[in-house]
Tab-separated table of C-alpha atoms and ligand atoms in Angstrom:
chain	number	residue	atom	x	y	z
A	1	MET	CA	-132.684	-54.228	-45.476
A	2	ASP	CA	-130.610	-51.701	-47.354
A	3	ILE	CA	-132.834	-49.012	-48.853
A	4	ASN	CA	-131.386	-49.387	-52.355
A	5	GLU	CA	-132.061	-53.126	-52.156
A	6	HIS	CA	-135.648	-52.357	-51.149
A	7	ILE	CA	-136.054	-50.034	-54.162
A	8	ALA	CA	-134.608	-52.701	-56.492
A	9	ASP	CA	-136.985	-55.338	-55.092
A	10	CYS	CA	-140.026	-53.077	-55.559
A	11	LEU	CA	-138.982	-52.221	-59.126
A	12	ALA	CA	-138.532	-55.920	-59.913
A	13	GLU	CA	-141.777	-57.056	-58.281
A	14	LYS	CA	-144.240	-54.213	-58.970
A	15	GLY	CA	-142.448	-51.841	-61.335
A	16	TYR	CA	-142.509	-48.917	-58.888
A	17	ALA	CA	-141.211	-47.895	-55.460
A	18	VAL	CA	-142.339	-45.115	-53.077
A	19	ILE	CA	-139.943	-44.104	-50.274
A	20	ASN	CA	-140.305	-41.368	-47.693
A	21	ASN	CA	-136.881	-40.571	-46.315
A	22	TYR	CA	-134.488	-41.343	-49.125
A	23	PHE	CA	-133.131	-37.782	-49.014
A	24	ALA	CA	-132.558	-35.882	-45.732
A	25	ASP	CA	-135.336	-33.438	-44.741
A	26	SER	CA	-132.961	-30.476	-44.532
A	27	PHE	CA	-131.594	-31.295	-47.987
A	28	CYS	CA	-135.119	-31.429	-49.488
A	29	GLN	CA	-135.879	-28.104	-47.835
A	30	GLU	CA	-132.767	-26.556	-49.423
A	31	LEU	CA	-133.706	-27.929	-52.849
A	32	ARG	CA	-137.155	-26.412	-52.425
A	33	GLU	CA	-135.670	-23.003	-51.620
A	34	GLU	CA	-133.361	-23.171	-54.628
A	35	GLN	CA	-136.219	-24.199	-56.906
A	36	GLU	CA	-138.470	-21.449	-55.615
A	37	SER	CA	-135.906	-18.725	-56.186
A	38	LEU	CA	-135.086	-19.984	-59.717
A	39	PHE	CA	-138.810	-20.091	-60.479
A	40	GLU	CA	-139.357	-16.574	-59.175
A	41	ASP	CA	-136.420	-15.402	-61.317
A	42	GLY	CA	-138.371	-16.550	-64.395
A	43	ALA	CA	-135.905	-19.319	-65.294
A	44	PHE	CA	-138.627	-21.918	-66.061
A	45	ARG	CA	-140.228	-22.633	-69.461
A	46	SER	CA	-143.486	-24.372	-70.405
A	47	ALA	CA	-142.883	-28.078	-70.935
A	48	GLY	CA	-144.050	-29.770	-74.137
A	49	ILE	CA	-144.300	-33.250	-75.589
A	50	GLY	CA	-142.172	-35.103	-78.156
A	51	ARG	CA	-138.475	-34.922	-78.917
A	52	GLY	CA	-136.448	-32.930	-81.437
A	53	GLN	CA	-138.511	-32.098	-84.535
A	54	ASP	CA	-141.660	-33.554	-82.932
A	55	PHE	CA	-141.527	-31.216	-79.903
A	56	LYS	CA	-144.613	-29.080	-79.312
A	57	LEU	CA	-146.434	-27.338	-76.496
A	58	ALA	CA	-149.597	-29.234	-75.536
A	59	PRO	CA	-151.438	-27.603	-72.626
A	60	GLU	CA	-154.316	-30.095	-73.051
A	61	ILE	CA	-151.802	-32.854	-72.169
A	62	ARG	CA	-149.381	-31.206	-69.714
A	63	GLY	CA	-149.228	-27.792	-68.064
A	64	ASP	CA	-146.025	-27.834	-66.042
A	65	LYS	CA	-143.091	-25.436	-66.269
A	66	VAL	CA	-139.595	-26.889	-66.181
A	67	LEU	CA	-135.950	-26.001	-65.758
A	68	TRP	CA	-133.461	-28.633	-66.968
A	69	LEU	CA	-130.419	-29.264	-64.787
A	70	GLN	CA	-127.180	-28.874	-66.730
A	71	GLU	CA	-124.816	-31.713	-65.844
A	72	ALA	CA	-121.780	-29.573	-66.696
A	73	ASN	CA	-123.063	-26.679	-64.630
A	74	LEU	CA	-124.829	-28.006	-61.527
A	75	THR	CA	-125.251	-25.982	-58.358
A	76	GLU	CA	-123.759	-27.521	-55.226
A	77	LEU	CA	-127.194	-28.812	-54.148
A	78	GLN	CA	-127.985	-30.223	-57.562
A	79	ARG	CA	-124.636	-32.029	-57.576
A	80	LYS	CA	-125.465	-33.633	-54.229
A	81	TYR	CA	-128.786	-34.832	-55.639
A	82	TRP	CA	-127.082	-36.093	-58.813
A	83	GLU	CA	-124.482	-37.996	-56.778
A	84	GLN	CA	-127.026	-39.739	-54.549
A	85	ILE	CA	-128.975	-40.756	-57.652
A	86	SER	CA	-125.730	-42.063	-59.201
A	87	VAL	CA	-125.223	-44.387	-56.241
A	88	LEU	CA	-128.753	-45.739	-56.719
A	89	ARG	CA	-128.233	-45.943	-60.486
A	90	GLU	CA	-125.092	-48.039	-60.069
A	91	TYR	CA	-126.857	-50.275	-57.570
A	92	LEU	CA	-129.851	-50.830	-59.889
A	93	ASN	CA	-127.521	-51.500	-62.784
A	94	GLU	CA	-126.232	-54.601	-61.060
A	95	ALA	CA	-129.322	-55.633	-59.119
A	96	LEU	CA	-131.734	-55.450	-62.064
A	97	PHE	CA	-129.344	-56.267	-64.924
A	98	ILE	CA	-130.316	-53.073	-66.673
A	99	SER	CA	-127.849	-50.810	-68.388
A	100	VAL	CA	-128.325	-47.284	-67.057
A	101	ASN	CA	-125.260	-45.166	-67.721
A	102	GLY	CA	-126.690	-41.662	-67.839
A	103	PHE	CA	-129.104	-39.342	-66.051
A	104	GLU	CA	-131.148	-36.280	-66.963
A	105	ALA	CA	-133.386	-34.210	-64.696
A	106	HIS	CA	-135.493	-31.090	-64.487
A	107	TYR	CA	-137.142	-29.064	-61.792
A	108	ALA	CA	-140.899	-28.878	-62.454
A	109	VAL	CA	-143.610	-26.547	-61.199
A	110	TYR	CA	-147.286	-27.296	-61.877
A	111	PRO	CA	-149.231	-24.035	-61.481
A	112	PRO	CA	-152.798	-24.165	-60.108
A	113	ALA	CA	-155.223	-26.127	-62.383
A	114	SER	CA	-152.411	-27.787	-64.343
A	115	PHE	CA	-151.998	-31.554	-64.804
A	116	TYR	CA	-150.219	-34.158	-66.936
A	117	LYS	CA	-152.477	-36.736	-68.605
A	118	SER	CA	-151.698	-40.446	-68.403
A	119	HIS	CA	-148.521	-41.388	-70.274
A	120	LEU	CA	-145.374	-43.528	-70.305
A	121	ASP	CA	-142.011	-41.800	-69.861
A	122	GLN	CA	-140.174	-43.931	-72.386
A	123	HIS	CA	-140.525	-42.375	-75.831
A	124	ALA	CA	-141.520	-44.856	-78.520
A	125	LYS	CA	-138.802	-43.739	-80.932
A	126	THR	CA	-135.927	-43.109	-78.506
A	127	ARG	CA	-136.090	-45.732	-75.784
A	128	HIS	CA	-133.332	-44.208	-73.640
A	129	ARG	CA	-135.358	-43.610	-70.479
A	130	ILE	CA	-135.273	-46.690	-68.265
A	131	ILE	CA	-136.076	-45.615	-64.675
A	132	SER	CA	-138.071	-42.478	-63.765
A	133	CYS	CA	-137.304	-40.790	-60.415
A	134	ILE	CA	-139.411	-38.050	-58.829
A	135	LEU	CA	-138.667	-36.189	-55.595
A	136	TYR	CA	-141.495	-33.987	-54.305
A	137	LEU	CA	-140.747	-30.652	-52.661
A	138	ASN	CA	-144.000	-29.324	-51.148
A	139	PRO	CA	-143.602	-28.715	-47.393
A	140	ASP	CA	-147.151	-27.468	-46.787
A	141	TRP	CA	-149.064	-29.912	-48.993
A	142	GLN	CA	-152.540	-30.869	-47.733
A	143	PRO	CA	-155.158	-33.218	-49.231
A	144	LYS	CA	-157.245	-30.250	-50.433
A	145	ASP	CA	-154.310	-29.217	-52.655
A	146	GLU	CA	-154.758	-32.412	-54.747
A	147	GLY	CA	-152.198	-32.820	-57.573
A	148	MET	CA	-151.605	-36.476	-56.706
A	149	LEU	CA	-149.388	-38.683	-58.846
A	150	ARG	CA	-151.628	-41.538	-60.018
A	151	ILE	CA	-149.676	-44.713	-60.757
A	152	TYR	CA	-151.080	-47.594	-62.827
A	153	ASN	CA	-149.903	-51.193	-62.990
A	154	PRO	CA	-148.287	-52.371	-66.245
A	155	ASP	CA	-151.671	-53.913	-67.228
A	156	GLY	CA	-153.311	-50.474	-66.949
A	157	SER	CA	-155.231	-51.130	-63.721
A	158	PHE	CA	-155.064	-48.540	-60.909
A	159	ALA	CA	-152.156	-49.052	-58.480
A	160	LEU	CA	-152.028	-46.071	-56.091
A	161	ASP	CA	-152.093	-42.291	-55.639
A	162	VAL	CA	-149.024	-40.567	-54.204
A	163	ALA	CA	-149.254	-37.182	-52.465
A	164	PRO	CA	-146.525	-34.745	-53.608
A	165	VAL	CA	-145.327	-34.139	-50.044
A	166	ILE	CA	-141.769	-32.943	-49.482
A	167	GLY	CA	-139.330	-35.846	-49.150
A	168	THR	CA	-141.483	-38.424	-50.941
A	169	PHE	CA	-139.365	-40.149	-53.588
A	170	VAL	CA	-140.914	-42.288	-56.334
A	171	CYS	CA	-139.114	-44.501	-58.870
A	172	PHE	CA	-140.696	-46.579	-61.605
A	173	ARG	CA	-139.893	-48.405	-64.809
A	174	SER	CA	-140.237	-45.793	-67.548
A	175	ALA	CA	-141.365	-48.265	-70.229
A	176	ASP	CA	-143.963	-50.136	-68.165
A	177	ILE	CA	-145.718	-47.867	-65.692
A	178	PRO	CA	-148.432	-45.528	-66.976
A	179	HIS	CA	-148.951	-42.542	-64.667
A	180	GLU	CA	-150.540	-39.107	-64.548
A	181	VAL	CA	-150.537	-35.922	-62.503
A	182	LEU	CA	-154.058	-35.090	-61.358
A	183	PRO	CA	-155.023	-31.378	-61.499
A	184	THR	CA	-153.360	-29.456	-58.699
A	185	LYS	CA	-154.968	-26.645	-56.723
A	186	THR	CA	-151.729	-24.922	-55.762
A	187	ASP	CA	-148.166	-24.587	-57.121
A	188	ARG	CA	-146.715	-28.093	-57.051
A	189	TYR	CA	-142.911	-28.450	-56.887
A	190	SER	CA	-140.746	-31.448	-57.758
A	191	ILE	CA	-137.518	-32.599	-59.319
A	192	THR	CA	-137.975	-35.281	-61.957
A	193	GLY	CA	-135.201	-37.338	-63.495
A	194	TRP	CA	-134.609	-40.321	-65.709
A	195	MET	CA	-131.871	-42.929	-65.541
A	196	ARG	CA	-130.909	-43.502	-69.144
A	197	ASN	CA	-129.322	-46.109	-71.319
A	198	ASP	CA	-127.316	-43.993	-73.712
A	199	THR	CA	-125.725	-46.954	-75.469
A	200	PHE	CA	-129.132	-48.308	-76.461
A	201	MET	CA	-129.807	-48.130	-80.188
A	202	LEU	CA	-133.070	-49.117	-81.752
B	301	OGA	C1	-143.241	-36.392	-65.860
B	301	OGA	C2	-144.203	-36.836	-64.824
B	301	OGA	C3	-144.991	-36.802	-62.550
B	301	OGA	C4	-145.045	-35.941	-61.336
B	301	OGA	O1	-142.642	-35.312	-65.720
B	301	OGA	O2	-143.070	-37.133	-66.851
B	301	OGA	O3	-144.930	-37.754	-65.090
B	301	OGA	O4	-145.642	-36.385	-60.339
B	301	OGA	N1	-144.219	-36.248	-63.605
B	301	OGA	O5	-144.530	-34.828	-61.358
B	302	MN	MN1	-144.086	-38.960	-66.614
């Protein structure tokens, strides 16, 4: 079965999909190197919660540091990532009858002891985020490093824990799937994006 078809089926049946080799190993390794050098250059900022006027830092809720990708100014690697996601986005558009016409993404680093408490990715006021996509970039991750992504079913019951190992790619329905990042013991790298419906108006 085509991998995009598999992702669409999982999203339709369970609300989430976890895939191991969606992006080539060497490509993930290059993304990791780019992220690490941008992080060491001090390009990342503490993430917060809320949008626009409601934005605030909230270390008791989330402790990651992020760098937003600029669609008009992507590096060559970031463009490759963006383009592969666009192929999936267009596939899901038709397969799931959703309207996802945009994408936004950031690199994220969770420093030791940081976490992100259980939440939904779709904001209550601006319901633009439809499908969340996370690609993990930790080549040396081991169970003792923790920092698992904990995914819940739409009814709130536990579904599964995902290790943030390089190459693991997770997608889920932003409005339906509660999830959290359990406290990590070491720097935890990822690229997180959201397929958006920018024509959606409340
Ligand atoms: C997020 C998020 C999960 C992860 O950024 O909204 O839930 O595993 N990230 O990094
Ligand atoms: Mn989230």
